[in-house]
Amino acid sequence: MTAQPAATRDVNDRTPGAEPSAPPPLLRVPRVLAWVGLVGVFFAAVAPTLNETEFSSGLENLVIGTALELRRDHAPTLAPEAPDGRPGWLVPTLEEEPRVKKPPLTPWITALAITDATLRDLANRDPAVHEPAWLKLAWQARWPTLLAACLMLIATYELGRAVSDPTTALIAAIACGTSVMFLRYGRSAIIDVHLGLWVALANLGLAHAVLHGRRWAGLTSAGLCLGVVMMLKGPVGLVQTVLPVLVYAIWTHVAARRRLAQSGEAPPPSTGAGRRWAGPIAVCVLLMIAVAAPWYVAVARLVPGATAEWFGEFSAVRGERPSRVYTYGVLFILLFPWTITFVSGAIAAAVRRRGPMLLALSLAIVPVLAMTVYKDRKDRYLLPVLPACAIVAAHGLMELARKRTWTGLDKAAVAQHWALLVVVGVVLPAAAATVLGTKWLPTDDGTPWLARPWGAGLTIGLGLLLAGGMLVRRQWLATLLGATIVVMLAGQAAIMPGYGRTYAGQSPMKPIAQAVWESAPTADLYNAHPTGKRADVSLSIYANRPTRWISTDDLKTLPPANRPKVVLFKQGPGEPEPEPPTPAWSPMGKTRRDKDWWWAFVLAAK
């Protein structure tokens, strides 16, 4: 039997022979079809679960609370003030205080998705009207972020094409969309998902400039995208884009000169490369400034202390408890089930120490190392490096696919991937239909996360799918990818309804908001935390009104008015129960948030 030509052999074929020089034809799909398929499949799989959880995430609540306040209390103009006297969208507010710690682009996008009908229903006192409106709000506030996450898959695909080949690019996009990080955060209305999209687009432009000589086109698009990045989260985006590209450029320059020195060749004469880069770089910087600077300049003039607040954010002088230095080690968990292929791809790129894949490795590793220096470390800050990590993981899988024979470690790497899919596709549905909800992570009603017929059906169906996939030999790569898509997307769809009925998936302040609607629907809300700590913003969301901070002294002298007043006190662990400010206040209820209790007292209208 004669060997196939290297240029036509499918890398899925394990027949011994020379390594293929072309990507596997099986994974070659038209570019437009890849774009449409990535967005369509992942959006359709996640979208039905967007309103399964309440507003229980602190960061998401900040965005949604700000967006609601923009739509409810601000005029739709970017001027500081509208003719009717209301503030414009230029300076967003949260709890009626300027919210300029972060740039406003994400709240703007979220606010635009909230409809007038939803706003009217949220303000309706009838529970039959405003209760369903919260579900509408969850969908409307979250779908733009999910769309941004799905568009990030296209950016991952294009960045993969820039640093490698179309097959690696497609695998990278699939790895990105089926990772725990994507499925965990892509459904939430948070800044970092939008940031991940625009960081990936900026890196795409930089990659074309550095790797393919498209200096003007690449740096022009990168400048526009960096301007959007600055409007999403400020200068931190430069750490995730410009810094790793500079590290790559310096490394390749030094390595090239070292190789010339070792070979004894004279360095090539200067050809004015610096002058050729000066113009595109200047345009890139000017475009970034043109997009982002107007808002920063305007807010610095309008909001006292805004500049100091930005400096505090950037320099980490925020009074927060520093995170552990190894916090970002969670990256290896968030890349599940692609952790092993990411490690193998990183090793392969690092060993060669040259080539475009080294740029992808720099985009994945350098920002993590740089952000580790910053004391405020959060899991979600890793989202912008997910596309680069997915490309490195895809490179590791392609390195494995192109091998003529597999070592024991190669076989173990594939086996562990299948084993992880078995955990998600077989063990997880079985647990969700039995012990989840009753023992491990109890639901509010003590029932399992998943009905037993559904749990049994998923366990059997996905188990048969995985068993069949593991039996395939010739097309193992396509089968592995297909099984990963089905299992990971089916797994998230199965567990989200149950997770939404656990404490972690529910708003801790919703009971207080419901008590307000029932007994004091027109009440003003106040928070009397002694240090000015904001109450959970989900209270303002579900009550559809701001929760203003008030000092204890001012509270005691608060005169009766034509509307009731509701005030919240926090009771920490070991602290005594709070007392009413004056005898005129009566208890309304209490609710638990983590280890604290929040008590509500009401002052009746005169």
XYZ file of C-alpha atoms in Angstrom:
606
model
C 0.000 0.000 0.000
C 1.454 3.321 -1.059
C 1.455 6.305 1.271
C -0.752 9.270 0.487
C 0.933 12.446 -0.686
C 1.726 14.678 2.263
C -0.228 17.555 0.781
C -3.513 15.605 0.612
C -3.396 13.305 3.647
C -5.960 14.119 6.338
C -4.333 14.581 9.730
C -7.215 12.571 11.173
C -5.755 9.529 9.390
C -3.401 7.721 11.754
C -1.751 5.788 8.874
C 2.049 6.093 9.345
C 3.808 8.318 6.872
C 5.321 11.738 6.437
C 3.732 14.614 8.337
C 1.105 16.502 6.290
C 2.093 19.927 5.079
C -1.473 21.197 4.708
C -4.349 21.590 7.166
C -6.857 18.725 7.220
C -9.436 19.122 4.428
C -12.163 17.857 6.787
C -11.957 21.022 8.896
C -11.761 23.445 6.001
C -15.001 25.433 5.876
C -15.825 28.641 4.028
C -14.933 31.700 6.039
C -18.451 33.146 6.078
C -19.905 29.776 7.083
C -17.446 29.599 9.969
C -18.495 33.073 11.141
C -22.224 32.355 10.915
C -21.886 28.901 12.442
C -19.855 30.072 15.425
C -22.217 32.894 16.312
C -25.394 30.957 15.508
C -24.573 27.755 17.383
C -23.191 29.288 20.559
C -25.742 32.104 20.783
C -28.637 29.700 20.228
C -27.298 27.294 22.864
C -26.773 29.849 25.631
C -29.529 32.410 24.953
C -32.463 30.311 26.307
C -30.778 30.170 29.732
C -30.075 33.898 30.138
C -32.994 34.570 32.482
C -32.609 31.395 34.554
C -30.564 33.214 37.208
C -31.546 36.305 39.135
C -29.333 39.352 39.500
C -26.948 37.726 41.971
C -23.563 38.857 40.643
C -22.188 42.031 42.210
C -20.341 43.217 39.110
C -23.248 42.490 36.798
C -25.565 44.338 39.165
C -23.362 47.443 38.926
C -23.719 47.454 35.140
C -27.460 46.722 35.089
C -28.192 49.138 37.933
C -26.315 51.898 36.103
C -28.074 51.060 32.813
C -31.491 51.124 34.501
C -30.746 54.482 36.075
C -29.679 55.849 32.686
C -32.918 54.743 31.038
C -35.152 55.735 33.936
C -33.701 59.018 35.189
C -31.468 60.396 32.415
C -32.332 62.045 29.129
C -31.103 60.204 25.986
C -28.375 62.702 25.121
C -24.603 62.798 25.519
C -24.788 66.408 26.673
C -24.170 66.946 30.400
C -27.755 68.150 30.831
C -30.895 67.976 28.718
C -33.236 70.943 28.128
C -35.736 69.403 30.557
C -33.167 69.638 33.373
C -32.420 65.934 33.601
C -28.786 64.805 33.354
C -27.664 63.268 30.089
C -25.882 59.977 29.477
C -22.427 61.571 29.494
C -22.041 61.012 33.243
C -23.867 57.812 34.312
C -25.047 57.524 37.901
C -25.559 54.659 40.323
C -27.672 55.239 43.423
C -27.817 58.858 42.179
C -24.036 59.246 42.532
C -21.752 59.735 39.482
C -20.483 56.374 38.290
C -17.207 57.313 36.574
C -14.852 54.783 38.159
C -15.138 52.784 34.936
C -15.817 54.204 31.460
C -19.511 54.060 30.483
C -19.557 52.053 27.255
C -20.885 48.802 28.745
C -23.732 50.516 30.686
C -24.552 52.490 27.531
C -24.832 49.295 25.468
C -26.907 47.590 28.168
C -29.213 50.596 28.539
C -29.887 50.699 24.800
C -31.139 47.101 24.942
C -33.761 47.825 27.637
C -37.108 48.644 26.032
C -39.654 51.278 27.048
C -42.244 48.550 27.618
C -39.993 46.825 30.122
C -39.412 50.112 31.955
C -43.153 50.687 32.210
C -43.760 47.179 33.524
C -40.961 47.494 36.094
C -42.665 50.590 37.502
C -46.081 48.944 37.691
C -47.209 48.165 41.259
C -49.137 45.065 40.189
C -46.996 41.950 40.954
C -48.540 40.217 37.960
C -46.910 42.887 35.798
C -43.558 43.733 37.401
C -42.602 40.143 38.314
C -42.475 38.998 34.641
C -40.755 42.290 33.777
C -37.684 41.230 35.767
C -37.345 38.197 33.493
C -37.601 40.474 30.461
C -34.963 42.729 31.979
C -32.618 39.761 32.515
C -32.883 38.825 28.829
C -32.579 42.372 27.504
C -29.626 43.281 29.730
C -27.693 40.087 29.009
C -28.167 39.333 25.328
C -25.807 42.132 24.136
C -23.030 40.654 26.263
C -23.701 37.145 24.937
C -23.585 38.538 21.403
C -20.252 40.210 22.195
C -18.960 36.882 23.533
C -20.039 35.107 20.329
C -18.451 37.812 18.175
C -15.288 37.205 20.200
C -15.324 33.687 18.710
C -15.090 35.233 15.234
C -12.232 37.445 16.439
C -10.527 34.323 17.830
C -10.972 32.582 14.487
C -9.483 35.503 12.554
C -6.615 35.909 15.013
C -5.945 32.190 14.644
C -5.775 32.575 10.869
C -3.343 35.468 11.305
C -0.903 33.473 13.427
C -1.482 29.989 11.947
C -3.858 28.307 9.469
C -7.654 28.085 9.018
C -7.907 24.674 10.674
C -6.073 25.796 13.803
C -8.210 28.938 13.765
C -11.464 26.952 13.692
C -10.295 24.661 16.498
C -9.304 27.736 18.520
C -12.756 29.299 18.123
C -14.401 26.038 19.198
C -12.034 25.726 22.169
C -12.840 29.303 23.173
C -16.605 28.777 23.022
C -16.620 25.443 24.848
C -14.336 26.539 27.685
C -15.662 26.962 31.203
C -14.552 30.606 31.101
C -16.752 31.396 28.099
C -19.774 29.486 29.400
C -19.454 30.997 32.871
C -18.977 34.657 31.999
C -20.388 34.997 28.478
C -23.943 35.055 29.846
C -23.425 37.938 32.305
C -23.720 41.671 31.610
C -20.168 42.491 32.670
C -17.508 44.765 31.252
C -14.866 42.086 30.772
C -16.816 40.191 28.092
C -17.050 43.296 25.902
C -13.415 43.994 26.720
C -12.484 40.491 25.556
C -14.057 41.140 22.148
C -12.308 44.452 21.527
C -8.967 43.283 22.905
C -9.117 40.363 20.469
C -9.936 42.723 17.579
C -7.092 45.059 18.566
C -4.702 42.099 18.747
C -5.918 40.981 15.330
C -4.898 44.314 13.821
C -1.549 44.272 15.640
C -0.902 40.699 14.488
C -1.497 41.610 10.847
C 0.848 44.571 11.216
C 3.649 42.628 12.918
C 3.380 39.260 11.165
C 2.199 40.159 7.663
C 3.597 43.642 7.084
C 0.153 45.292 6.907
C 1.314 48.228 8.948
C -1.205 50.848 7.871
C -4.311 48.646 7.780
C -3.369 46.702 10.895
C -2.412 49.648 13.080
C -5.334 51.769 11.879
C -7.848 49.099 12.908
C -5.905 48.467 16.121
C -6.035 52.182 16.998
C -9.823 52.300 16.619
C -10.232 49.125 18.677
C -7.882 50.388 21.375
C -10.014 53.510 21.626
C -13.050 51.309 22.325
C -10.967 49.338 24.847
C -10.179 52.601 26.650
C -13.913 53.352 26.744
C -14.586 49.955 28.286
C -11.970 49.695 31.018
C -9.258 52.272 30.598
C -5.508 51.724 30.237
C -5.575 48.095 31.426
C -6.405 47.151 27.846
C -2.919 48.246 26.775
C -1.472 45.569 29.068
C -3.496 42.962 27.162
C -2.627 44.237 23.680
C 0.339 46.548 23.187
C 2.558 45.104 25.944
C 2.588 41.451 24.752
C 3.096 42.540 21.134
C 6.071 44.669 22.194
C 7.501 41.733 24.154
C 7.149 39.534 21.057
C 8.738 42.141 18.781
C 11.689 42.689 21.115
C 12.194 38.960 21.606
C 12.198 38.181 17.867
C 14.570 41.091 17.161
C 17.031 40.000 19.843
C 16.769 36.346 18.794
C 17.397 37.219 15.140
C 20.542 39.206 15.996
C 21.761 36.383 18.257
C 21.354 33.863 15.435
C 23.293 36.132 13.086
C 26.065 36.510 15.646
C 26.284 32.751 16.155
C 26.443 32.122 12.417
C 29.146 34.759 11.937
C 27.087 36.703 9.401
C 27.107 40.481 9.348
C 23.815 42.155 10.311
C 21.874 43.510 7.328
C 22.250 47.221 6.610
C 19.654 49.578 8.030
C 16.750 49.999 5.642
C 14.817 52.670 7.514
C 12.390 50.228 9.136
C 11.856 52.614 12.034
C 10.683 55.356 9.670
C 8.265 52.963 7.967
C 6.653 52.159 11.326
C 6.566 55.740 12.647
C 3.600 56.881 10.545
C 1.296 53.888 11.222
C 2.105 53.959 14.948
C 1.320 57.677 15.116
C -2.026 57.096 13.376
C -2.794 54.237 15.772
C -2.160 56.424 18.817
C -4.092 59.380 17.417
C -7.118 57.233 16.585
C -7.112 55.712 20.074
C -7.005 59.181 21.618
C -9.697 60.506 19.273
C -12.125 57.738 20.274
C -11.543 57.765 24.034
C -10.209 61.176 25.084
C -13.386 63.288 24.650
C -15.263 61.426 27.403
C -12.337 61.489 29.829
C -11.725 65.206 29.268
C -15.408 66.088 29.638
C -15.887 64.040 32.813
C -12.669 65.366 34.359
C -14.123 68.876 33.989
C -17.650 68.009 35.132
C -17.112 65.582 38.041
C -14.933 66.735 40.954
C -12.473 64.052 42.013
C -12.884 61.957 38.860
C -9.185 62.152 38.000
C -8.184 61.036 41.494
C -10.639 58.148 41.277
C -9.155 57.004 37.954
C -5.660 57.203 39.380
C -6.774 55.140 42.362
C -8.220 52.475 40.054
C -5.096 52.337 37.915
C -2.613 52.320 40.802
C -4.630 49.865 42.951
C -4.824 52.383 45.822
C -8.406 51.375 46.604
C -8.375 50.077 50.149
C -9.426 46.607 49.009
C -7.964 43.484 50.506
C -5.262 42.257 48.084
C -5.989 38.987 46.305
C -3.592 36.076 46.639
C -0.672 36.239 44.244
C -1.525 32.830 42.778
C -5.146 33.792 42.014
C -4.621 33.644 38.268
C -3.690 29.982 38.525
C -7.440 29.500 38.141
C -6.800 30.018 34.418
C -6.019 26.297 34.119
C -9.462 25.483 35.545
C -11.294 28.059 33.443
C -9.734 26.585 30.267
C -11.338 23.192 31.021
C -11.541 20.909 29.021
C -8.647 22.357 26.986
C -6.098 22.720 29.791
C -3.791 19.906 28.700
C -3.751 20.947 25.046
C -3.051 24.538 26.147
C -0.046 23.370 28.169
C 1.249 21.207 25.311
C 0.739 24.035 22.797
C 2.556 26.491 25.055
C 5.484 24.081 25.426
C 5.654 23.512 21.666
C 5.661 27.255 20.929
C 8.197 27.999 23.669
C 10.588 25.229 22.595
C 10.759 26.549 19.038
C 11.134 30.135 20.336
C 10.219 31.559 16.956
C 7.331 31.807 14.551
C 3.916 33.466 14.727
C 2.634 31.080 17.412
C 5.104 32.713 19.782
C 3.008 35.888 19.408
C -0.116 33.983 20.487
C 1.794 32.627 23.476
C 2.911 36.144 24.395
C -0.685 37.391 24.134
C -1.752 34.594 26.489
C 1.014 34.732 29.104
C 2.426 38.280 29.290
C -0.861 39.968 30.356
C -1.372 37.390 33.116
C 2.124 37.995 34.463
C 1.660 41.767 34.259
C -1.746 41.687 35.968
C -0.330 39.550 38.760
C 1.630 42.608 39.909
C -1.685 44.441 40.367
C -3.090 43.637 43.825
C -6.721 43.449 42.735
C -6.933 40.055 40.993
C -10.260 38.671 39.795
C -11.040 35.579 37.715
C -12.985 37.628 35.183
C -9.910 39.741 34.378
C -8.619 36.708 32.437
C -11.378 36.918 29.815
C -9.365 39.084 27.366
C -6.589 36.460 27.210
C -9.050 33.631 26.434
C -8.799 33.972 22.602
C -4.994 33.739 22.691
C -5.135 30.821 25.144
C -7.585 29.043 22.823
C -5.211 29.509 19.873
C -2.323 28.051 21.883
C -4.565 25.122 22.880
C -5.548 24.571 19.236
C -1.859 24.596 18.317
C -1.243 21.881 20.884
C -4.036 19.747 19.422
C -2.764 20.243 15.867
C 0.753 19.305 16.940
C -0.730 16.077 18.224
C -2.747 15.515 15.061
C 0.280 15.916 12.806
C 2.382 13.341 14.624
C 3.030 10.085 12.795
C 2.977 8.061 15.995
C 1.801 8.834 19.502
C 3.729 8.464 22.698
C 2.137 7.396 25.955
C 1.766 11.049 26.955
C -0.008 11.831 23.679
C -2.499 9.030 24.242
C -2.994 10.151 27.847
C -3.717 13.732 26.695
C -6.509 12.575 24.376
C -7.823 10.133 26.991
C -8.073 12.837 29.657
C -10.048 15.077 27.282
C -12.549 12.290 26.691
C -12.618 11.598 30.439
C -13.489 15.214 31.173
C -16.304 15.047 28.625
C -17.611 11.933 30.367
C -17.685 13.868 33.637
C -19.713 16.677 32.036
C -21.942 14.535 29.830
C -22.574 11.517 32.058
C -21.681 12.232 35.673
C -23.003 15.808 35.834
C -26.556 15.086 34.526
C -26.799 12.082 36.831
C -25.706 14.180 39.805
C -28.030 17.042 38.811
C -30.974 14.643 38.894
C -30.054 13.158 42.276
C -27.681 14.750 44.802
C -27.355 18.264 43.343
C -30.142 20.269 44.882
C -30.689 17.912 47.770
C -27.235 17.478 49.325
C -24.331 19.251 47.633
C -25.702 22.595 46.392
C -29.289 22.707 47.659
C -32.031 24.527 45.818
C -34.514 26.766 47.576
C -37.190 24.051 47.460
C -34.898 21.097 48.126
C -35.538 19.456 44.751
C -32.803 18.247 42.367
C -31.411 20.611 39.766
C -32.750 18.432 36.964
C -35.858 16.259 36.757
C -34.956 12.568 36.824
C -36.357 11.743 33.356
C -34.267 14.570 31.868
C -31.225 13.516 33.866
C -31.555 9.913 32.744
C -32.134 10.918 29.133
C -29.102 13.193 29.030
C -26.896 10.665 30.789
C -27.829 7.904 28.342
C -27.867 10.087 25.228
C -24.586 11.868 25.849
C -23.038 8.628 27.123
C -23.845 6.891 23.838
C -22.533 9.879 21.881
C -19.246 9.795 23.780
C -18.914 6.033 23.489
C -19.400 6.260 19.734
C -16.962 9.140 19.451
C -14.258 7.282 21.349
C -14.592 4.323 18.970
C -13.843 6.469 15.910
C -10.229 6.287 14.807
C -9.834 7.746 11.338
C -11.772 10.972 11.984
C -10.822 11.290 15.665
C -10.107 15.031 15.502
C -13.481 16.021 14.047
C -15.251 13.612 16.386
C -13.464 15.018 19.422
C -14.403 18.576 18.483
C -18.016 17.697 17.700
C -18.466 15.786 20.937
C -16.942 18.657 22.909
C -19.394 21.158 21.403
C -22.445 18.977 22.063
C -21.470 17.908 25.582
C -20.340 21.307 26.888
C -23.319 23.218 25.458
C -25.830 20.564 26.540
C -24.246 20.460 29.997
C -24.588 24.198 30.564
C -28.179 24.202 29.312
C -29.059 21.344 31.654
C -27.627 22.766 34.870
C -28.525 26.456 34.585
C -32.221 26.116 35.594
C -31.196 24.210 38.718
C -28.338 26.570 39.505
C -30.800 29.456 39.277
C -32.739 27.939 42.192
C -29.702 27.813 44.491
C -28.541 30.579 46.806
C -25.699 31.463 44.414
C -28.125 31.958 41.529
C -30.612 34.131 43.412
C -30.573 37.762 44.451
C -30.070 38.164 48.199
C -31.972 41.465 48.198
C -35.016 40.427 46.195
C -37.038 39.506 49.362
C -36.584 43.054 50.688
C -37.589 44.508 47.319
C -40.716 42.344 47.284
C -41.579 43.492 50.816
C -41.252 47.091 49.626
C -43.593 46.462 46.703
C -46.130 44.776 48.991
C -46.217 47.186 51.944
C -44.629 50.462 50.790
C -44.624 50.572 46.970
C -43.885 54.321 46.830
C -41.172 54.328 49.517
C -37.783 56.022 49.232
C -34.917 53.603 49.967
C -31.918 54.414 52.151
C -28.781 52.548 53.183
C -27.328 53.423 56.593
C -24.086 51.446 56.409
C -21.687 53.188 58.849
C -18.786 53.416 56.373
C -20.886 54.218 53.323
C -20.600 50.732 51.808
C -23.113 50.290 49.038
C -25.934 47.799 49.612
C -26.294 45.052 47.034
C -27.454 46.854 43.887
C -29.977 44.102 43.168
C -32.214 45.857 45.727
C -32.327 48.946 43.524
C -32.896 46.778 40.451
C -35.811 44.793 41.879
C -37.307 47.790 43.692
C -36.784 49.911 40.547
C -35.526 52.942 42.497
C -32.179 54.139 43.876
C -30.985 53.242 47.376
C -29.391 56.407 48.707
C -26.766 56.347 51.440
C -27.643 58.242 54.624
C -25.760 58.783 57.860
C -27.235 57.622 61.171
C -27.515 61.186 62.440
C -29.377 62.352 59.354
C -31.599 59.325 59.552
C -32.727 60.140 63.099
C -33.715 63.641 62.067
C -35.390 62.604 58.821
C -38.831 64.239 58.936
C -41.984 62.349 57.978
C -43.056 62.955 54.407
C -45.897 62.136 52.055
C -44.084 58.934 51.055
C -42.817 56.093 53.267
C -39.113 55.671 53.968
C -37.286 52.338 54.093
C -33.778 52.086 55.537
C -31.328 49.163 55.576
C -28.838 48.276 58.303
C -26.097 45.662 57.981
C -25.505 43.156 60.779
C -22.090 41.512 60.509
C -21.113 38.177 62.096
C -21.171 38.445 65.909
C -22.779 41.900 65.876
C -26.040 42.622 67.746
C -29.283 43.031 65.874
C -29.800 46.641 64.746
C -32.419 48.753 66.461
C -34.941 51.052 64.743
C -33.540 54.596 64.350
C -36.505 55.985 66.343
C -39.696 54.465 67.746
C -41.510 55.717 64.645
C -39.687 53.149 62.510
C -41.017 49.570 62.415
C -39.285 46.366 61.199
C -40.062 45.282 57.650
C -37.869 42.199 57.260
C -34.339 40.923 56.888
C -32.307 38.976 54.338
C -28.943 37.234 54.308
C -26.103 38.203 51.999
C -23.089 35.912 52.408
C -22.192 36.089 56.119
C -24.093 39.315 56.813
C -27.727 40.107 57.468
C -29.428 43.213 56.110
C -32.381 44.510 58.120
C -35.085 46.782 56.708
C -37.138 49.280 58.734
C -40.002 51.396 57.413
C -41.186 54.861 58.388
C -44.814 55.360 57.435
C -45.921 58.418 55.504
C -47.515 61.206 57.463
